[in-house]
Amino acid sequence: MTYTAHIDTFARDNLPPQDQWADLIFDLPELQYPDKLNCAVELLDKAIDNGWGDRVAILGNGIQWTYSELLEKVNQAANVLTEDLGLVSGNRVLLRGANHPMLAVTWFAVIKAGMIAVTTMPLLRAKELGEIIDKAQVQVVLCDSRFADEMQKTESDYLKQTLYYFTDAADGFESHMATKSTDFAAVDTALDDTCLIAFTSGTTGIPKATMHFHRDVMAICDTFPKSVVKIQADDICIGSPPLGFTFGLGGILLFPMRVGGTSILIEKYSPESYLQTIADFKATISWTAPFFYRKMADIAANYDLSSLRKTISAGEALPAATRKIWKEATGIEMIDGIGATELLHIFISHTEDEAKPNATGKPVPGYQAKVIDENGNEAPVGTVGRLAAKGPTGCRYLADDRQTVYVQDGWNITGDSYLVDEEGYFVYQARSDDMIITTGYNVAGPEVEGALLKHDSIAECAVVGAPDEERGTILKAYIVLREGFKGSDELVKELQDFVKNDIAPYKYPRAIEFISALPRTQTGKVQRYVLRQQAWQETK
Ligand code: 3UK
């Protein structure tokens, strides 16, 4: 660690000590990057050098920009940051907005200017925004004016200025941009200068900020999407996750841009509008969460999805039943992959040919993974333990004691319980905190959910441990029914018998409650702790 382009050294000063990092592996030829590397230049300026200037880079919300057009806007925005806002390399700029081509402009501008993009979820409230700004010591916010309310309520001593886009006000971001040159000389950052601070969607405590280098951004573009998805120059990517969630950032924006493809950025989708957008823009690769595919499977037949060739599911485990109905509805074998904010993107997955129901797959080329027991030793085949992974990207929390919880012995410990089967596939069990101990057995809620989801009546469900006077803890299923079904004692009995027929009988849910929707995080994950709390309160 010698060269840095950062004038403001905050990020470098707050990296965890290097002996607390995960081991980094760069043995693939495609992961050899020069010491000076700016990922915005690699993804945008180099696209023009590659002759892709006239190809469509970004579509959506009534906009269609070629790579050349996008570059000009990015350069203008970068000039605003340095000339009008007086920012210098290494400063942090928080980006707040819905998925939209303009959000991509701000992302590239900040990074091209050697600053650090702090990406956020659009639904965050003032309190959460304040915590993020304090933690990353953010100087400037670029905000979609439609999300101004909570921004204006946000307090922090670090924040110097907020600039809004999509506003008629004379000092809006676009009016600044309009006065600027369409040329901008990128800052020559080091490959290990931080360019992105992404907050985890953790449910408790102060949010954790993960720091990612220019090299990390390139590494995720050059591994999973190339070797597993096999993304190509004519691919058009669609996805629902916000760009504030690295699943969306990579899949919808960075991966297509790495190969000269097209990104569709639209702010909000229903299952219907997502399918319609695939048809309208002839999208070829889709990135979203398992429950969203499940909802779409029911209505997919009504849309022309002939352009679609790859569908990627991540964020939560993909139940076998969802894989099956999606394939029946579209003919496409789903690609499941586990990723994490700490590792930036997906590190275990499989190609369509290698798909195996209920298995996440094998380490993505460039990554290594294993399952370990309580002592940190590799667990025998078929034995549940903790997932450990490493590769070209890895966890670096900004000034956070929890670094030594996530990284142990050079491995990233994701907090997931997994097993490796006889064929070397990694099979997800549960978040380690969500394993349920009932009458002496260890049960993974998702296995029971997987059994329930095979029943026609169920739209989605979650299984948690609930208190029981006699048995200590029992399994309780919270179930959302498909349209046309009604909860009843008979259906409860039918579902319980259905599960007992599919998996070991002790895993059946002794309690079942029908609810209208599952509580979810903004990244689409079921909030099992909310249901757990609910179950405990109900029995009090
Ligand atoms: C869970 C999965 C089973 C798992 C993410 C793709 O989800 C992402 O990042 P987060 O930091 O959460 C990480 C945790 O989510 N998970 C994700 N994918 C799967 N569990 N099967 C899966 N396929 O508990 C993991 O530890 O929000 C996903 C790309 C980038 C991401 N940041």
Coordinates of C-alpha atoms in Angstrom, one line a residue, residues 117-423:
A117 CA -19.8 7.0 -3.5
V118 CA -21.9 6.2 -0.4
T119 CA -24.8 4.4 -1.9
T120 CA -28.1 4.2 0.0
M121 CA -31.6 2.7 -0.1
P122 CA -34.2 5.2 -1.2
L123 CA -36.6 4.3 1.7
L124 CA -34.1 5.2 4.4
R125 CA -35.4 7.7 7.0
A126 CA -33.7 10.8 8.4
K127 CA -32.4 8.9 11.5
E128 CA -30.8 6.2 9.4
L129 CA -29.4 8.7 6.9
G130 CA -27.9 10.7 9.8
E131 CA -26.2 7.5 11.1
I132 CA -24.8 6.8 7.7
I133 CA -23.6 10.3 7.1
D134 CA -21.9 10.4 10.6
K135 CA -20.3 7.0 10.1
A136 CA -18.9 7.7 6.6
Q137 CA -18.3 11.4 7.4
V138 CA -20.1 12.4 4.3
Q139 CA -19.6 16.0 3.1
V140 CA -22.1 16.3 0.2
V141 CA -25.4 14.6 -0.7
L142 CA -26.7 14.3 -4.2
C143 CA -30.4 13.7 -3.8
D144 CA -33.4 12.9 -6.1
S145 CA -35.7 15.7 -5.1
R146 CA -38.6 13.3 -4.7
F147 CA -36.7 11.9 -1.7
A148 CA -36.1 15.4 -0.3
D149 CA -38.4 15.1 2.7
E150 CA -36.3 12.8 4.9
M151 CA -33.1 14.4 3.6
Q152 CA -34.2 17.8 4.9
K153 CA -34.9 16.3 8.3
T154 CA -31.4 14.7 8.4
E155 CA -28.9 16.2 10.9
S156 CA -25.2 15.7 10.9
D157 CA -22.2 17.9 11.7
Y158 CA -20.3 16.5 8.8
L159 CA -22.7 17.4 6.0
K160 CA -21.9 20.6 4.2
Q161 CA -24.2 20.6 1.3
T162 CA -27.1 18.8 -0.4
L163 CA -27.8 19.3 -4.0
Y164 CA -31.0 18.1 -5.5
Y165 CA -31.7 16.8 -9.0
F166 CA -35.2 16.6 -10.7
T167 CA -36.0 20.0 -9.3
D168 CA -37.2 23.2 -11.0
A169 CA -35.2 25.3 -8.5
A170 CA -32.5 27.4 -10.1
D171 CA -29.8 25.8 -8.1
G172 CA -30.7 22.2 -9.0
F173 CA -27.9 19.8 -9.9
E174 CA -28.8 19.7 -13.6
S175 CA -28.6 23.5 -13.9
H176 CA -25.1 23.3 -12.5
M177 CA -24.3 20.5 -15.0
A178 CA -25.6 22.5 -17.9
T179 CA -22.9 25.2 -17.4
K180 CA -20.1 22.6 -17.4
S181 CA -17.7 21.2 -19.9
T182 CA -18.4 17.8 -21.2
D183 CA -14.7 16.9 -20.7
F184 CA -13.3 15.9 -17.4
A185 CA -9.8 14.5 -16.6
A186 CA -10.3 11.5 -14.3
V187 CA -8.4 11.2 -11.1
D188 CA -5.7 8.6 -11.3
T189 CA -6.7 6.5 -8.4
A190 CA -4.8 3.6 -7.0
L191 CA -6.4 0.2 -7.5
D192 CA -6.7 0.0 -3.7
D193 CA -8.2 3.4 -3.2
T194 CA -11.7 3.1 -1.8
C195 CA -14.4 4.2 -4.3
L196 CA -17.6 2.8 -2.7
I197 CA -18.9 2.6 0.8
A198 CA -22.0 0.3 1.0
F199 CA -24.0 -0.2 4.1
T200 CA -25.2 -3.7 5.1
S201 CA -28.9 -4.3 5.5
G202 CA -28.2 -5.6 9.0
T203 CA -31.2 -5.6 11.3
T204 CA -29.7 -4.6 14.6
G205 CA -27.1 -2.2 16.0
I206 CA -25.3 0.6 14.2
P207 CA -25.1 -0.1 10.4
K208 CA -21.9 -1.6 9.1
A209 CA -20.1 0.2 6.3
T210 CA -18.2 -2.0 3.9
M211 CA -15.4 -0.4 2.0
H212 CA -14.6 -1.4 -1.6
F213 CA -11.7 -0.5 -3.9
H214 CA -11.7 0.3 -7.6
R215 CA -10.2 -3.1 -8.0
D216 CA -13.1 -4.8 -6.2
V217 CA -15.6 -3.2 -8.6
M218 CA -13.6 -4.6 -11.6
A219 CA -13.2 -8.0 -9.9
I220 CA -16.9 -8.5 -9.6
C221 CA -17.4 -7.5 -13.2
D222 CA -14.7 -10.0 -14.3
T223 CA -15.8 -13.1 -12.4
F224 CA -19.4 -14.2 -11.8
P225 CA -21.1 -12.3 -14.8
K226 CA -18.4 -13.6 -17.2
S227 CA -17.7 -17.1 -16.1
V228 CA -21.2 -18.1 -14.8
V229 CA -23.7 -15.9 -16.5
K230 CA -21.7 -15.5 -19.6
I231 CA -22.9 -12.0 -20.2
Q232 CA -22.3 -10.6 -23.8
A233 CA -22.2 -7.3 -25.5
D234 CA -25.8 -7.5 -26.8
D235 CA -27.2 -8.3 -23.4
I236 CA -29.9 -6.0 -21.9
C237 CA -30.1 -6.2 -18.1
I238 CA -33.2 -5.6 -16.0
G239 CA -33.5 -5.9 -12.2
S240 CA -35.6 -4.7 -9.3
P241 CA -33.0 -4.3 -6.5
P242 CA -32.0 -0.7 -5.8
L243 CA -28.5 0.4 -6.9
G244 CA -28.0 1.0 -3.2
F245 CA -28.0 -2.8 -2.8
T246 CA -24.8 -4.2 -4.4
F247 CA -26.8 -7.0 -6.0
G248 CA -28.6 -4.4 -8.1
L249 CA -25.6 -2.2 -8.7
G250 CA -23.6 -5.0 -10.2
G251 CA -26.3 -6.9 -12.0
I252 CA -28.3 -4.0 -13.5
L253 CA -25.6 -1.4 -14.1
L254 CA -21.9 -2.5 -13.8
F255 CA -22.0 -5.9 -15.4
P256 CA -23.6 -4.9 -18.7
M257 CA -21.4 -1.8 -18.9
R258 CA -18.3 -3.9 -18.6
V259 CA -19.1 -5.7 -21.9
G260 CA -20.8 -2.9 -23.8
G261 CA -24.3 -4.0 -23.0
T262 CA -27.4 -2.1 -21.9
S263 CA -28.8 -1.3 -18.4
I264 CA -32.5 -0.7 -17.8
L265 CA -33.0 1.6 -14.8
I266 CA -36.6 1.9 -13.7
E267 CA -37.6 3.0 -10.3
K268 CA -40.3 0.7 -9.2
Y269 CA -41.8 -2.6 -10.5
S270 CA -44.8 -4.7 -9.8
P271 CA -44.6 -8.2 -11.1
E272 CA -46.8 -7.1 -14.0
S273 CA -44.7 -4.0 -14.9
Y274 CA -41.4 -6.0 -14.6
L275 CA -42.6 -8.6 -17.1
Q276 CA -44.0 -5.9 -19.4
T277 CA -40.7 -4.1 -19.3
I278 CA -38.8 -7.3 -20.3
A279 CA -41.2 -7.5 -23.3
D280 CA -40.9 -3.7 -24.2
F281 CA -37.1 -3.5 -24.0
K282 CA -36.4 -7.1 -25.0
A283 CA -34.4 -7.6 -21.8
T284 CA -32.1 -10.6 -21.9
I285 CA -30.8 -11.0 -18.3
S286 CA -32.9 -10.5 -15.2
W287 CA -31.7 -9.9 -11.6
T288 CA -34.2 -10.1 -8.8
A289 CA -35.1 -11.9 -5.6
P290 CA -36.7 -15.4 -5.3
F291 CA -40.1 -14.2 -4.0
F292 CA -40.4 -11.8 -6.9
Y293 CA -39.8 -14.6 -9.5
R294 CA -42.4 -16.7 -7.6
K295 CA -44.9 -13.9 -8.0
M296 CA -44.1 -13.4 -11.6
A297 CA -44.3 -17.1 -12.4
D298 CA -48.0 -17.1 -11.9
I299 CA -48.6 -14.5 -14.6
A300 CA -45.5 -15.0 -16.9
A301 CA -47.6 -16.7 -19.6
N302 CA -49.4 -13.4 -20.4
Y303 CA -46.2 -11.7 -21.6
D304 CA -43.8 -12.0 -24.5
L305 CA -40.6 -13.1 -22.7
S306 CA -38.9 -14.5 -25.8
S307 CA -35.9 -12.2 -25.4
L308 CA -35.1 -13.4 -21.9
R309 CA -32.2 -15.9 -21.7
K310 CA -30.8 -15.8 -18.2
T311 CA -32.5 -15.2 -14.8
I312 CA -30.5 -14.7 -11.7
S313 CA -31.9 -15.1 -8.2
A314 CA -30.1 -13.8 -5.0
G315 CA -30.6 -12.2 -1.7
E316 CA -32.3 -15.2 -0.1
A317 CA -32.3 -18.9 -0.7
L318 CA -34.1 -20.0 -3.9
P319 CA -36.7 -22.7 -2.9
A320 CA -36.8 -25.7 -5.2
A321 CA -40.5 -25.1 -5.7
T322 CA -39.8 -21.6 -7.0
R323 CA -37.1 -22.9 -9.4
K324 CA -39.6 -25.4 -10.7
I325 CA -42.5 -23.1 -11.3
W326 CA -40.3 -20.5 -12.9
K327 CA -38.9 -23.1 -15.3
E328 CA -42.4 -24.3 -16.1
A329 CA -43.6 -20.8 -16.7
T330 CA -40.7 -19.5 -18.8
G331 CA -38.6 -22.5 -19.9
I332 CA -35.6 -20.9 -18.2
E333 CA -33.4 -22.7 -15.6
M334 CA -32.8 -20.2 -12.8
I335 CA -29.2 -19.3 -11.8
D336 CA -29.1 -19.0 -8.0
G337 CA -26.2 -17.3 -6.4
I338 CA -25.2 -16.2 -2.9
G339 CA -23.6 -12.8 -2.5
A340 CA -23.0 -10.4 0.3
T341 CA -22.4 -6.7 0.7
E342 CA -19.1 -7.6 2.4
L343 CA -17.9 -9.5 -0.7
L344 CA -19.7 -7.0 -3.0
H345 CA -21.3 -9.6 -5.2
I346 CA -22.0 -13.3 -5.8
F347 CA -19.3 -15.9 -4.9
I348 CA -21.1 -19.2 -5.0
S349 CA -23.4 -20.1 -7.9
H350 CA -23.9 -22.4 -10.8
T351 CA -24.6 -22.4 -14.5
E352 CA -27.9 -23.6 -15.8
D353 CA -26.5 -27.0 -16.7
E354 CA -25.2 -27.5 -13.2
A355 CA -28.4 -26.4 -11.5
K356 CA -29.4 -28.7 -8.6
P357 CA -32.6 -28.0 -6.7
N358 CA -32.0 -26.5 -3.2
A359 CA -28.2 -26.2 -3.8
T360 CA -26.6 -22.7 -4.2
G361 CA -23.8 -24.3 -6.3
K362 CA -20.0 -24.2 -6.1
P363 CA -17.5 -21.4 -5.6
V364 CA -17.5 -19.0 -8.6
P365 CA -14.1 -19.2 -10.4
G366 CA -11.7 -16.9 -8.6
Y367 CA -13.4 -17.7 -5.2
Q368 CA -12.9 -20.5 -2.6
A369 CA -15.4 -21.7 -0.1
K370 CA -15.7 -24.2 2.7
V371 CA -18.0 -25.2 5.6
I372 CA -16.4 -25.2 9.0
D373 CA -17.3 -26.5 12.4
E374 CA -17.2 -24.7 15.8
N375 CA -13.4 -25.1 16.0
G376 CA -12.8 -23.7 12.5
N377 CA -12.0 -27.0 11.0
E378 CA -13.5 -28.1 7.7
A379 CA -16.8 -30.0 8.4
P380 CA -17.2 -33.5 7.0
V381 CA -19.3 -33.9 3.8
G382 CA -23.0 -33.6 4.6
T383 CA -22.5 -31.9 8.0
V384 CA -24.0 -28.5 8.7
G385 CA -21.5 -25.8 9.7
R386 CA -20.6 -22.2 9.0
L387 CA -19.9 -20.9 5.5
A388 CA -16.5 -19.4 4.9
A389 CA -15.4 -17.8 1.6
K390 CA -12.5 -15.8 0.1
G391 CA -11.5 -14.5 -3.3
P392 CA -10.5 -11.3 -5.0
T393 CA -13.0 -9.3 -2.9
G394 CA -13.5 -9.4 0.9
C395 CA -14.8 -7.7 4.0
R396 CA -13.4 -4.4 5.1
Y397 CA -15.6 -2.6 7.6
L398 CA -15.1 1.0 8.1
A399 CA -13.8 1.5 11.7
D400 CA -15.7 -1.4 13.2
D401 CA -14.9 -4.0 15.9
R402 CA -17.1 -6.4 14.1
Q403 CA -14.4 -6.9 11.4
T404 CA -13.0 -9.8 13.5
V405 CA -16.3 -11.4 13.7
Y406 CA -16.8 -11.4 9.9
V407 CA -13.2 -12.3 9.0
Q408 CA -11.6 -15.2 10.9
D409 CA -8.3 -16.8 9.9
G410 CA -8.4 -15.0 6.6
W411 CA -11.8 -16.2 5.6
N412 CA -15.1 -14.3 5.3
I413 CA -17.6 -15.9 7.7
T414 CA -20.9 -14.9 6.2
G415 CA -23.2 -15.9 9.1
D416 CA -24.9 -18.6 7.0
S417 CA -25.2 -22.3 7.9
Y418 CA -24.4 -24.5 5.0
L419 CA -23.4 -28.1 4.2
V420 CA -21.4 -29.5 1.3
D421 CA -23.0 -32.5 -0.3
E422 CA -21.2 -35.6 -1.9
E423 CA -21.0 -33.8 -5.2

